[in-house]
PDB file of C-alpha atoms in Angstrom:
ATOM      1  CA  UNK A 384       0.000   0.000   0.000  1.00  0.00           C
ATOM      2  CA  UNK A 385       3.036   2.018   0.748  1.00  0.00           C
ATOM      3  CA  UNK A 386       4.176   1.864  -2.742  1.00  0.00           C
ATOM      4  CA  UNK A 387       1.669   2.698  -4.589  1.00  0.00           C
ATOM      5  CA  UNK A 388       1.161   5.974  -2.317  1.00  0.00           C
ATOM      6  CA  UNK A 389       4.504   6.830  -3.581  1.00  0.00           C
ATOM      7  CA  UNK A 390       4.012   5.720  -7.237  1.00  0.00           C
ATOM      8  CA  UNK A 391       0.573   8.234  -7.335  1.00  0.00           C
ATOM      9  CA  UNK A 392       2.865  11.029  -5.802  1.00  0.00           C
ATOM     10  CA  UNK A 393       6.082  10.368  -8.018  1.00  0.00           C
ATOM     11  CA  UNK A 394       3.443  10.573 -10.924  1.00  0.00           C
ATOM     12  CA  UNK A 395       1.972  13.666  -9.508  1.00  0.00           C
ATOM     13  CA  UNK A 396       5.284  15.294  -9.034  1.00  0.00           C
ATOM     14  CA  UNK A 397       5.844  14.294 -12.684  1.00  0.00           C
ATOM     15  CA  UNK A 398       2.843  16.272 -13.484  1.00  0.00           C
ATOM     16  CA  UNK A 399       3.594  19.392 -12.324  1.00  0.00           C
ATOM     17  CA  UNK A 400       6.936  19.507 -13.214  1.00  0.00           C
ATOM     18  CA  UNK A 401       5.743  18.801 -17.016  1.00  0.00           C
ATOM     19  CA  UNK A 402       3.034  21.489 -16.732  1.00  0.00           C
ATOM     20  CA  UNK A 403       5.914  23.800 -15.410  1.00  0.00           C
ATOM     21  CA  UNK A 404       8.178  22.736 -17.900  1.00  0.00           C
ATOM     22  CA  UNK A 405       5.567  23.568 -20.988  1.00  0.00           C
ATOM     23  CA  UNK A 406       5.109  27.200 -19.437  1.00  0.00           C
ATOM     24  CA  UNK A 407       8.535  27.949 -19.353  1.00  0.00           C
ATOM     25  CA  UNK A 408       8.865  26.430 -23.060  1.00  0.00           C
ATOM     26  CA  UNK A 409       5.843  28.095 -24.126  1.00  0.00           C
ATOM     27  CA  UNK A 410       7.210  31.265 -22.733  1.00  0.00           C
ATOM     28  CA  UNK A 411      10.010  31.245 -24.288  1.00  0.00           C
ATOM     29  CA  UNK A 412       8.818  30.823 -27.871  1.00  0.00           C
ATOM     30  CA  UNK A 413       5.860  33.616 -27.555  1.00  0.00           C
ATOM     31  CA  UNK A 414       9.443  35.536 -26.634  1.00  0.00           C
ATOM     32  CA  UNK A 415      11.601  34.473 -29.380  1.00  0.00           C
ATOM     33  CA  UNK A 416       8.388  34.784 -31.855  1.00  0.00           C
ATOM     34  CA  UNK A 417       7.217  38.369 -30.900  1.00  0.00           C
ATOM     35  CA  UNK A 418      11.273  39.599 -30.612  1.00  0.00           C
ATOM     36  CA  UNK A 419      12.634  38.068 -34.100  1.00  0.00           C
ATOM     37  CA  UNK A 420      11.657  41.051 -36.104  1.00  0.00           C
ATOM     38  CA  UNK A 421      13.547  43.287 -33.805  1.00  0.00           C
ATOM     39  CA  UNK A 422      16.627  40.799 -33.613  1.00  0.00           C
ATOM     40  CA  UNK A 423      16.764  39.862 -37.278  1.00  0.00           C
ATOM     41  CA  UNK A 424      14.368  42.372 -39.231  1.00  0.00           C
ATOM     42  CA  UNK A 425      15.645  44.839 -41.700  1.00  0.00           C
ATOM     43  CA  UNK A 426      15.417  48.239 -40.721  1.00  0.00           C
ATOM     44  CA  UNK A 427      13.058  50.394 -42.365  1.00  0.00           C
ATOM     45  CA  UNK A 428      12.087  54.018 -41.989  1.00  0.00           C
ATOM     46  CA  UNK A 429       8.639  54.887 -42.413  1.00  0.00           C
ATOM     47  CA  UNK A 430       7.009  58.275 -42.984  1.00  0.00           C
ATOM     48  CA  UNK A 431       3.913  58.986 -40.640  1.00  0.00           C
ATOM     49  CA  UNK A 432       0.862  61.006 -40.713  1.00  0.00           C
ATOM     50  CA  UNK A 433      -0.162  63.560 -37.650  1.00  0.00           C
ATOM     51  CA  UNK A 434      -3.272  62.168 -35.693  1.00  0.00           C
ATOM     52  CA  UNK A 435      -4.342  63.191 -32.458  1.00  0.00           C
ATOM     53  CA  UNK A 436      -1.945  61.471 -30.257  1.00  0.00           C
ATOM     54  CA  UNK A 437      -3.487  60.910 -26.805  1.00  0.00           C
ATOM     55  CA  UNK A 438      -6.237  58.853 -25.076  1.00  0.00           C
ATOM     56  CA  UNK A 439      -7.504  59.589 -21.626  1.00  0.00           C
ATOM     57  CA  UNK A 440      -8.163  55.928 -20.907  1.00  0.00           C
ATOM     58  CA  UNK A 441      -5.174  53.846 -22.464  1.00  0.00           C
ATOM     59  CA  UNK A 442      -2.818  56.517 -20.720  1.00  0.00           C
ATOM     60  CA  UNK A 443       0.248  58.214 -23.169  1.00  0.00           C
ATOM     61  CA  UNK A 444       0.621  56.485 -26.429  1.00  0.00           C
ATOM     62  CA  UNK A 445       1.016  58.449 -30.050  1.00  0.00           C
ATOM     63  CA  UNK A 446      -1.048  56.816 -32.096  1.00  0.00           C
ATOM     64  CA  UNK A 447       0.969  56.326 -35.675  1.00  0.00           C
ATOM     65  CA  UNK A 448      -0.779  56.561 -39.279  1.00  0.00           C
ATOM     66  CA  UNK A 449       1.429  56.200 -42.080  1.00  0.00           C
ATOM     67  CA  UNK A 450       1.834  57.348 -45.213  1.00  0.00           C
ATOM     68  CA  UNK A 451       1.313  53.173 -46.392  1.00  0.00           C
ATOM     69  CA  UNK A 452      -1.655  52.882 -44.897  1.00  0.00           C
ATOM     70  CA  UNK A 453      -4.018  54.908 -47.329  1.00  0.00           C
ATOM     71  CA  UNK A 454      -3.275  52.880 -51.180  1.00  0.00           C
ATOM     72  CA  UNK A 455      -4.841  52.716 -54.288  1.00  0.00           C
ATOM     73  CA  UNK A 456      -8.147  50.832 -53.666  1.00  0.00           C
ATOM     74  CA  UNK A 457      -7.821  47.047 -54.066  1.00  0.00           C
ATOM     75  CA  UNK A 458     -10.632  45.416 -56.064  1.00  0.00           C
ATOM     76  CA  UNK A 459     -12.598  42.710 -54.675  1.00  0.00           C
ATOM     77  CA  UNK A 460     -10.630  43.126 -50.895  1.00  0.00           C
ATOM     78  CA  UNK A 461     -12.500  42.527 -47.785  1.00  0.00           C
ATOM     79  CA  UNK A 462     -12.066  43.855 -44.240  1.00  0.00           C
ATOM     80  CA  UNK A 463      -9.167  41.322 -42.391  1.00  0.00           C
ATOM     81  CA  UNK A 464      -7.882  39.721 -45.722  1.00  0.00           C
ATOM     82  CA  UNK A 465      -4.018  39.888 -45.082  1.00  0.00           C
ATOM     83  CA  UNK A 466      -2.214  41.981 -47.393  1.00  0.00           C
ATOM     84  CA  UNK A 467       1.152  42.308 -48.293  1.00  0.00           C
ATOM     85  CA  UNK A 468       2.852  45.381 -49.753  1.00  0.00           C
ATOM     86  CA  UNK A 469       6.155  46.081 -51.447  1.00  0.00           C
ATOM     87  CA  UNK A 470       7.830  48.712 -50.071  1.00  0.00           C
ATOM     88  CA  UNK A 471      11.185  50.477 -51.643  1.00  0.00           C
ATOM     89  CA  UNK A 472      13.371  53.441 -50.697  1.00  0.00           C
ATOM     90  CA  UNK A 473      13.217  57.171 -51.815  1.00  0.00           C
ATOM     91  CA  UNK A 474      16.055  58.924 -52.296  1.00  0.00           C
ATOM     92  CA  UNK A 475      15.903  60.342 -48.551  1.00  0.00           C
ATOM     93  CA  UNK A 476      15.833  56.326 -47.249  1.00  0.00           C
ATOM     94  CA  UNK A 477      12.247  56.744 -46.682  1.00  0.00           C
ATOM     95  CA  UNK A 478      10.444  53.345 -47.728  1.00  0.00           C
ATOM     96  CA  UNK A 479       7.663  53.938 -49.713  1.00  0.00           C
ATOM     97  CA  UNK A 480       5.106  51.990 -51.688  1.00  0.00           C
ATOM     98  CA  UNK A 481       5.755  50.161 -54.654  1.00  0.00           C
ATOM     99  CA  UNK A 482       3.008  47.513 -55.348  1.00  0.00           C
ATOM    100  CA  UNK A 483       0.931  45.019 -53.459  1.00  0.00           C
ATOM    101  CA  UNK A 484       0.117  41.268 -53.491  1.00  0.00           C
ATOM    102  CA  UNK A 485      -2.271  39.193 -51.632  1.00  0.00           C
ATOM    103  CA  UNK A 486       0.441  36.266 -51.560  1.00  0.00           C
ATOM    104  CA  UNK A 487       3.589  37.184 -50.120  1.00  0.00           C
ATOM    105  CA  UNK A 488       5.955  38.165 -53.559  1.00  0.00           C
ATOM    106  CA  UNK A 489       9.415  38.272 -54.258  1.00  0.00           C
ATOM    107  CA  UNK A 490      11.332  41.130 -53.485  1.00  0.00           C
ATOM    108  CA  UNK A 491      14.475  42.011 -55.441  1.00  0.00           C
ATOM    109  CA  UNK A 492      17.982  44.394 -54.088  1.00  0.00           C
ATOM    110  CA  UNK A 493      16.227  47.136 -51.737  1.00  0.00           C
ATOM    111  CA  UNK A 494      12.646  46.218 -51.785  1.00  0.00           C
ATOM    112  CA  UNK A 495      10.885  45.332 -48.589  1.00  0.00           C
ATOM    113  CA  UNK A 496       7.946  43.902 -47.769  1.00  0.00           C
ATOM    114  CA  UNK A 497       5.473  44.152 -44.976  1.00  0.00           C
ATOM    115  CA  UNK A 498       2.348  42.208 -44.379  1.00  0.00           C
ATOM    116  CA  UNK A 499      -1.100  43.851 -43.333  1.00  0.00           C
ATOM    117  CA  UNK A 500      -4.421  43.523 -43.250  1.00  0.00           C
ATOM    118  CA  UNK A 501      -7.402  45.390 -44.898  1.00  0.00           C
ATOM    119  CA  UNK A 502      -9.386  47.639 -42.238  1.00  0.00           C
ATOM    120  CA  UNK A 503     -11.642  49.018 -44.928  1.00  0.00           C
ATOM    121  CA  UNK A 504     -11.727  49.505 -48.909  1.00  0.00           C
ATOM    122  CA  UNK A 505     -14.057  51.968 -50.171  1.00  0.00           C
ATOM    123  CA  UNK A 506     -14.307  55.624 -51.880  1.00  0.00           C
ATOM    124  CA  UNK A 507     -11.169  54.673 -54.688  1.00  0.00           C
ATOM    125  CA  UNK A 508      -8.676  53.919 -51.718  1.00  0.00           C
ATOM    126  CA  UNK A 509      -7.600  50.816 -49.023  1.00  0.00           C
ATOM    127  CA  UNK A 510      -7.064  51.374 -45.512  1.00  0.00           C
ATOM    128  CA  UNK A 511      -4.124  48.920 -43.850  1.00  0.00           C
ATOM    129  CA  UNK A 512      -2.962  48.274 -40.415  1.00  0.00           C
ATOM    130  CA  UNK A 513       0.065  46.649 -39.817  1.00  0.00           C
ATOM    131  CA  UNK A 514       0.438  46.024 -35.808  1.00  0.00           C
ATOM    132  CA  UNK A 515       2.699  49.351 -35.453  1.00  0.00           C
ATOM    133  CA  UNK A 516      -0.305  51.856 -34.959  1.00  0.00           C
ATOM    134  CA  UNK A 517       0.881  52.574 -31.310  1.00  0.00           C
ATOM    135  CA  UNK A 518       3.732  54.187 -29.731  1.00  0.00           C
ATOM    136  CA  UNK A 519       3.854  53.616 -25.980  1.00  0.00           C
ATOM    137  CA  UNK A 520       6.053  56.429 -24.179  1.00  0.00           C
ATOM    138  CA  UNK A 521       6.792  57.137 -20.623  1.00  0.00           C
ATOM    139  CA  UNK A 522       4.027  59.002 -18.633  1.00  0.00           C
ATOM    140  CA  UNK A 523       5.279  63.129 -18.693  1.00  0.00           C
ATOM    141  CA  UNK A 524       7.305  62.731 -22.039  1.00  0.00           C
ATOM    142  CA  UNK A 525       7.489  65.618 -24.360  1.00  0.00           C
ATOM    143  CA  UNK A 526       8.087  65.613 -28.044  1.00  0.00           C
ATOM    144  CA  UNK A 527       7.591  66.999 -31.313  1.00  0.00           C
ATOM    145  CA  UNK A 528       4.302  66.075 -33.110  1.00  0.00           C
ATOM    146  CA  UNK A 529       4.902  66.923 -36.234  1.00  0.00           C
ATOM    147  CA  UNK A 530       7.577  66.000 -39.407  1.00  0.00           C
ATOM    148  CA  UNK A 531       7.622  62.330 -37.473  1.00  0.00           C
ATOM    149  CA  UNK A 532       9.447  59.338 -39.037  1.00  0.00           C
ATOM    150  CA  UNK A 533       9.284  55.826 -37.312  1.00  0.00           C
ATOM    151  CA  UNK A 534      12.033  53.864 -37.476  1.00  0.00           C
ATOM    152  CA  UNK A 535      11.070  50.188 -38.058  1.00  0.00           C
ATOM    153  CA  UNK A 536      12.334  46.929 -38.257  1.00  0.00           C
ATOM    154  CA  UNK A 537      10.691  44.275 -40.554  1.00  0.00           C
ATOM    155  CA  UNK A 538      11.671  40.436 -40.408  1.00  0.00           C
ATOM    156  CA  UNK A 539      11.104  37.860 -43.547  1.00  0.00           C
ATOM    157  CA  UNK A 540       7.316  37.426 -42.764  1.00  0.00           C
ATOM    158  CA  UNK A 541       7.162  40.497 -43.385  1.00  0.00           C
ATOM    159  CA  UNK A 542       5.863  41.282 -39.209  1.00  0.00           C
ATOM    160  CA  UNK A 543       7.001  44.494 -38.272  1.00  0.00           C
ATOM    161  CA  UNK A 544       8.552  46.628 -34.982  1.00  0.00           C
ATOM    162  CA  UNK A 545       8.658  49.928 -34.264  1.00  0.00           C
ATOM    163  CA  UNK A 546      12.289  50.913 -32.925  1.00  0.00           C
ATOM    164  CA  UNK A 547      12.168  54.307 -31.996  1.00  0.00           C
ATOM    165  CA  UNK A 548      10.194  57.885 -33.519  1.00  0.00           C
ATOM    166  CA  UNK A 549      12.592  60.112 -35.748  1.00  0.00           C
ATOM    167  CA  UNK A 550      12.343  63.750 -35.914  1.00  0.00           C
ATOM    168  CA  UNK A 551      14.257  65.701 -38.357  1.00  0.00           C
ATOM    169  CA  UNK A 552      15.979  62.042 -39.428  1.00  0.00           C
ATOM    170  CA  UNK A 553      17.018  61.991 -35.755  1.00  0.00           C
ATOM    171  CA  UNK A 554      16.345  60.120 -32.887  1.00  0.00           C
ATOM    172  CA  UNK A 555      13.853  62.111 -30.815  1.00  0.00           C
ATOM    173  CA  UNK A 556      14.867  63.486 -27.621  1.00  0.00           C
ATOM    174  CA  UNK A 557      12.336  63.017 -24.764  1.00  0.00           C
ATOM    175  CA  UNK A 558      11.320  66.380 -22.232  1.00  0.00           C
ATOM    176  CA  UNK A 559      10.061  65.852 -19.733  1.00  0.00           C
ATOM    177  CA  UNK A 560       6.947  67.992 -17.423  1.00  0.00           C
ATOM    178  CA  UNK A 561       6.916  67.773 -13.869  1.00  0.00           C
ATOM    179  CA  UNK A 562       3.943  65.949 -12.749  1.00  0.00           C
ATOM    180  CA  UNK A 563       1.549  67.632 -11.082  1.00  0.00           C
ATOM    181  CA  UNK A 564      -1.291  66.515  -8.903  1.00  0.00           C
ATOM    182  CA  UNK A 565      -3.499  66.270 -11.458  1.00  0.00           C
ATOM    183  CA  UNK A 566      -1.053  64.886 -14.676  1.00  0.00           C
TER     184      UNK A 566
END
């Protein structure tokens, strides 16, 4: 009777230590999936579009529109088909668009390409998102809102990362307000 105490707690312990073991696996893959664009992507930089860049109830973010997010409309498209656009550099480095597919093409020398998916695709253009809408930044941070380029990095599934804002081509350098009892 003894032993087969022990044999229902040696499987037990077995147990958890496998469902401990598969978090710690599953873990580390959801961090090695979301991180490989940022650790092997291409670095892109991407022109944005002013919008009105704070929310009251998702605290301070700058919320991002791109120049690539308004195309040319897209016959027969449908709101969440995946998308996925060419993208090649102007003559200041900025990527721009080139051409779309809705199977993920071929890219030759500079070309890069970046994978959306349709919002909306109406009036003679397409609307595309492409999971780097939003800019989290530290709570008091001050910065230009205006002549904005987002540096980006884009891996070979075309999934993409913001890096950091630009101003001016430049990093952007972060003020900072006091808080205040009511900031």
């Amino acid at each position: 009777m003894e032993e087969e105490v022990s044999k229902k707690s040696s499987m037990k312990a077995q147990k958890e230590l496998f469902a401990v073991a598969s978090s710690f696996i599953l873990l580390g893959f959801l961090i090695v999936f979301m991180g490989f664009p940022l650790w092997f992507g291409k670095t892109i930089i991407l022109q944005t579009v002013p919008v009105d860049p704070f929310d009251p109830f998702r605290g301070q973010y700058l919320s991002i529109r791109y120049n690539i997010s308004t195309i040319p409309e897209i016959e027969s498209s449908k709101p969440g088909d995946a998308i996925y656009l060419v993208l090649t550099p102007d003559k200041d480095g900025v990527y721009q668009y080139a051409r779309h597919s809705p199977e993920k093409p071929v890219v030759q020398d500079q070309g890069v390409v970046i994978k959306g998916e349709i919002e909306s695709s109406e009036d003679g253009r397409t609307t595309i998102t492409y999971g780097i809408e939003q800019f989290f930044f530290e709570r008091g941070a001050q910065f230009p809102l205006t002549n904005l380029t987002v540096e980006a990095k884009v891996d070979s599934w075309g999934r993409a990362k913001v890096v950091q804002l630009l101003h001016n081509k430049k990093p952007i350098e972060y003020k900072f307000r006091e808080p205040t009892l009511f900031s």
